[in-house]
XYZ file of N, CA, C and O in Angstrom:
320
model
N -30.861 25.976 -78.789
C -30.901 26.396 -79.070
C -30.679 27.182 -81.244
O -31.332 25.667 -81.139
N -32.035 28.354 -81.189
C -32.164 28.415 -82.213
C -31.028 29.084 -83.325
O -29.776 29.279 -82.792
N -31.311 28.614 -84.575
C -30.392 28.698 -85.804
C -30.114 29.779 -85.623
O -28.574 30.461 -85.449
N -31.093 30.772 -85.586
C -30.101 32.161 -85.716
C -29.369 32.761 -83.874
O -28.418 33.209 -84.207
N -29.096 32.262 -83.572
C -29.113 31.990 -82.311
C -27.837 31.604 -81.928
O -26.221 32.753 -81.729
N -27.106 30.778 -82.760
C -25.997 30.354 -82.768
C -25.039 31.020 -83.776
O -24.314 30.970 -83.966
N -26.097 31.514 -85.317
C -24.968 32.181 -85.663
C -25.034 33.983 -85.040
O -23.788 34.077 -85.057
N -25.177 33.956 -84.472
C -25.124 35.458 -83.619
C -23.830 35.301 -82.718
O -23.436 35.711 -82.729
N -24.376 34.241 -81.801
C -23.226 34.017 -81.418
C -21.442 34.262 -82.071
O -20.727 34.530 -81.513
N -21.990 33.324 -83.073
C -20.272 33.672 -83.956
C -20.795 34.554 -84.406
O -18.855 35.342 -84.147
N -21.076 35.363 -84.494
C -21.086 36.761 -84.654
C -20.121 37.984 -84.212
O -19.159 38.436 -84.452
N -20.969 37.914 -82.445
C -20.819 38.588 -81.424
C -19.637 38.248 -81.129
O -18.241 39.069 -80.502
N -18.768 36.829 -81.331
C -17.938 36.384 -81.042
C -16.273 36.382 -81.708
O -15.465 35.951 -81.183
N -16.626 36.867 -83.033
C -16.434 37.186 -83.781
C -15.116 35.600 -84.389
O -13.942 35.258 -84.882
N -15.560 34.605 -84.145
C -15.131 33.766 -84.339
C -14.803 32.875 -85.464
O -16.268 33.438 -86.424
N -13.828 32.048 -85.831
C -13.317 31.278 -87.875
C -14.272 30.445 -87.311
O -14.445 29.277 -87.376
N -15.218 30.477 -88.967
C -16.171 29.461 -89.041
C -16.257 28.712 -89.905
O -15.413 29.599 -90.664
N -16.217 27.054 -90.191
C -16.419 26.520 -91.529
C -18.404 26.577 -91.710
O -18.365 26.242 -91.547
N -18.127 27.271 -92.909
C -19.798 27.177 -94.068
C -19.329 25.525 -94.511
O -18.457 25.828 -96.087
N -20.013 24.662 -94.996
C -20.051 23.774 -96.124
C -21.304 23.981 -96.832
O -22.458 24.233 -96.287
N -21.530 24.347 -98.444
C -22.245 25.075 -98.524
C -22.950 23.324 -100.033
O -22.124 22.645 -100.148
N -24.010 23.405 -100.161
C -24.780 22.323 -100.395
C -24.647 22.338 -102.315
O -24.552 21.182 -102.448
N -24.471 23.342 -103.079
C -24.015 23.203 -103.914
C -22.704 23.190 -104.123
O -21.823 23.854 -103.758
N -22.476 22.276 -105.123
C -21.108 22.425 -106.196
C -19.988 21.678 -104.932
O -18.553 21.389 -104.823
N -20.519 21.298 -103.881
C -19.701 21.138 -102.430
C -18.666 21.380 -102.042
O -17.036 20.954 -101.445
N -18.420 23.073 -102.258
C -17.738 23.570 -101.470
C -17.550 24.235 -100.036
O -18.651 23.845 -99.068
N -16.414 24.333 -99.606
C -16.207 24.038 -98.218
C -15.256 26.046 -98.142
O -14.419 26.441 -98.643
N -15.919 26.212 -97.411
C -15.734 27.834 -96.575
C -15.269 28.069 -95.692
O -16.285 27.972 -94.564
N -14.647 29.281 -94.890
C -13.442 29.147 -94.498
C -13.830 30.933 -93.290
O -13.531 31.509 -95.391
N -13.989 31.060 -92.328
C -14.334 32.808 -91.901
C -15.056 33.551 -91.038
O -15.307 32.987 -90.081
N -15.029 34.292 -91.166
C -15.609 35.464 -89.910
C -17.235 35.774 -90.650
O -16.836 36.671 -91.540
N -18.514 35.423 -89.371
C -19.588 36.232 -90.006
C -19.683 37.460 -89.800
O -19.673 37.543 -88.374
N -19.849 38.489 -90.397
C -19.748 40.279 -89.684
C -21.497 40.191 -90.470
O -21.320 41.648 -89.750
N -22.401 39.981 -90.415
C -23.568 39.858 -90.392
C -24.322 38.701 -91.195
O -23.627 37.936 -92.038
N -26.121 38.740 -90.693
C -26.807 37.718 -91.313
C -28.504 38.405 -91.417
O -28.513 39.914 -90.607
N -28.929 37.767 -92.104
C -30.566 38.848 -92.275
C -31.104 37.035 -91.766
O -31.172 36.168 -91.636
N -32.738 37.262 -91.528
C -33.486 36.483 -91.216
C -33.791 35.321 -92.478
O -34.155 33.949 -91.937
N -33.080 35.505 -93.487
C -33.329 33.849 -94.043
C -31.742 33.183 -94.295
O -31.715 32.438 -95.028
N -31.206 34.314 -93.462
C -29.407 33.382 -93.173
C -28.845 33.769 -94.107
O -27.564 32.163 -94.479
N -28.715 34.407 -94.782
C -27.651 34.808 -95.645
C -26.721 35.749 -94.627
O -26.991 35.780 -93.773
N -25.165 35.241 -95.387
C -24.545 35.678 -93.942
C -23.730 36.403 -94.974
O -22.820 35.942 -96.813
N -22.934 37.418 -94.549
C -21.205 38.331 -94.965
C -20.299 37.675 -93.944
O -20.373 37.844 -93.055
N -20.221 36.836 -94.758
C -18.772 36.240 -94.232
C -17.423 37.153 -94.908
O -17.572 36.923 -96.131
N -16.301 38.044 -93.750
C -15.078 38.565 -94.118
C -13.756 37.637 -93.908
O -14.083 36.284 -93.341
N -12.865 38.274 -94.474
C -11.937 36.767 -94.273
C -11.708 35.340 -94.588
O -11.301 34.969 -94.718
N -12.391 35.398 -96.146
C -13.204 34.281 -96.387
C -12.717 33.249 -97.324
O -11.300 34.028 -97.799
N -11.820 32.232 -97.307
C -10.634 31.419 -98.061
C -11.947 30.475 -98.139
O -12.911 29.194 -97.666
N -11.961 29.759 -99.202
C -12.309 28.441 -100.127
C -11.529 27.169 -99.470
O -9.702 27.372 -99.606
N -11.781 26.072 -98.822
C -10.906 25.192 -98.708
C -11.279 23.932 -99.203
O -11.932 23.492 -99.787
N -9.707 23.658 -100.535
C -10.240 22.630 -101.016
C -9.545 21.528 -100.431
O -9.459 20.974 -99.598
N -10.509 20.011 -101.489
C -10.409 18.752 -100.419
C -8.369 18.556 -100.195
O -7.917 17.523 -98.993
N -7.822 18.816 -100.444
C -6.123 18.883 -100.401
C -5.677 19.971 -99.330
O -4.503 19.694 -99.118
N -6.729 20.426 -98.915
C -6.470 21.445 -97.640
C -5.724 22.595 -97.837
O -5.459 23.535 -97.012
N -5.024 22.591 -99.499
C -5.069 24.268 -99.712
C -5.530 25.433 -99.586
O -6.911 24.753 -99.538
N -5.575 26.231 -99.295
C -7.224 27.783 -99.483
C -6.804 28.849 -100.154
O -5.286 28.783 -100.193
N -7.834 28.759 -100.856
C -7.593 30.065 -101.588
C -8.626 31.246 -101.206
O -9.302 31.811 -100.755
N -7.923 32.226 -100.597
C -8.028 33.540 -100.507
C -9.533 34.073 -101.276
O -9.144 34.251 -102.382
N -10.383 34.396 -100.245
C -11.679 35.352 -101.633
C -11.935 36.390 -101.324
O -12.021 37.510 -102.137
N -11.813 36.882 -99.598
C -11.934 38.286 -99.200
C -13.045 38.118 -98.384
O -14.058 37.208 -98.623
N -14.244 39.360 -98.756
C -16.060 39.455 -98.288
C -16.671 38.720 -99.191
O -16.366 39.304 -100.517
N -17.158 38.169 -98.714
C -18.703 37.147 -99.663
C -19.800 37.430 -98.821
O -19.404 37.668 -97.865
N -20.744 37.172 -99.428
C -22.569 37.042 -99.118
C -21.845 35.633 -99.285
O -22.611 35.094 -100.771
N -22.978 34.615 -98.830
C -23.192 32.785 -99.219
C -24.671 32.975 -99.162
O -25.531 33.801 -97.814
N -25.872 32.867 -99.618
C -27.134 32.856 -99.615
C -27.096 31.624 -99.073
O -26.870 30.673 -98.496
N -27.678 31.966 -98.280
C -28.782 31.141 -96.989
C -29.503 29.611 -97.200
O -29.070 28.716 -96.991
N -29.925 29.490 -98.223
C -30.844 28.333 -98.730
C -29.523 27.496 -99.417
O -29.718 26.270 -99.266
N -27.923 28.034 -99.650
C -26.981 26.820 -100.460
C -26.652 26.913 -99.448
O -25.135 25.405 -99.270
N -26.558 27.284 -97.729
C -25.715 26.537 -96.992
C -26.065 24.990 -96.387
O -28.066 24.352 -95.895
N -25.000 24.094 -95.754
C -25.615 22.943 -95.442
C -25.060 22.690 -94.102
O -25.829 21.999 -93.684
N -23.981 23.295 -93.500
C -23.412 22.818 -92.158
C -22.742 24.569 -91.794
O -21.344 24.783 -92.501
N -22.726 25.102 -90.776
C -21.582 25.740 -89.942
C -21.289 25.512 -89.021
O -22.277 25.139 -88.116
N -19.823 25.322 -88.822
C -19.520 25.406 -87.234
C -17.709 25.921 -86.999
O -17.866 26.326 -88.222
N -17.406 25.903 -85.912
C -16.832 26.726 -85.263
C -15.875 26.603 -85.654
O -15.139 24.715 -84.927
N -14.450 26.894 -86.107
C -13.444 26.697 -86.226
C -12.139 26.164 -85.014
O -11.735 27.515 -84.967
N -12.495 25.536 -84.491
C -11.711 25.705 -83.293
C -9.643 24.814 -83.158
O -9.019 26.007 -82.228
N -9.692 25.108 -84.724
C -8.408 25.050 -84.741
C -7.348 26.308 -85.378
O -6.349 26.733 -85.238
N -8.412 27.448 -85.448
C -7.776 29.108 -85.934
C -8.401 29.081 -85.021
O -9.434 29.446 -84.915
N -7.782 29.779 -84.333
C -8.061 31.374 -83.067
C -7.593 32.765 -83.131
O -7.257 33.015 -84.217
N -8.872 33.670 -83.168
C -8.707 34.807 -83.948
C -9.099 35.284 -82.908
O -10.032 35.424 -82.036
N -7.715 36.662 -83.181
C -8.534 37.712 -81.512
C -8.882 38.843 -81.959
O -8.544 39.415 -82.672
């Protein structure tokens, strides 16, 4: 599976994903609603997840593709 195909599957399924960012070691959770060929992501209902598991709601954000270290589906949160 190509990385773009996996991101497209997350987008189609409206999966809640966790995105680990390279810079400042931040962790973001949300729903991918758009992306481009550079893997820039538009994420809706975004929250920053802190080390103590506290979440700070951010809203809709754009994540630059070159700052993404890891993306995975968050199975503990089901989105209908």
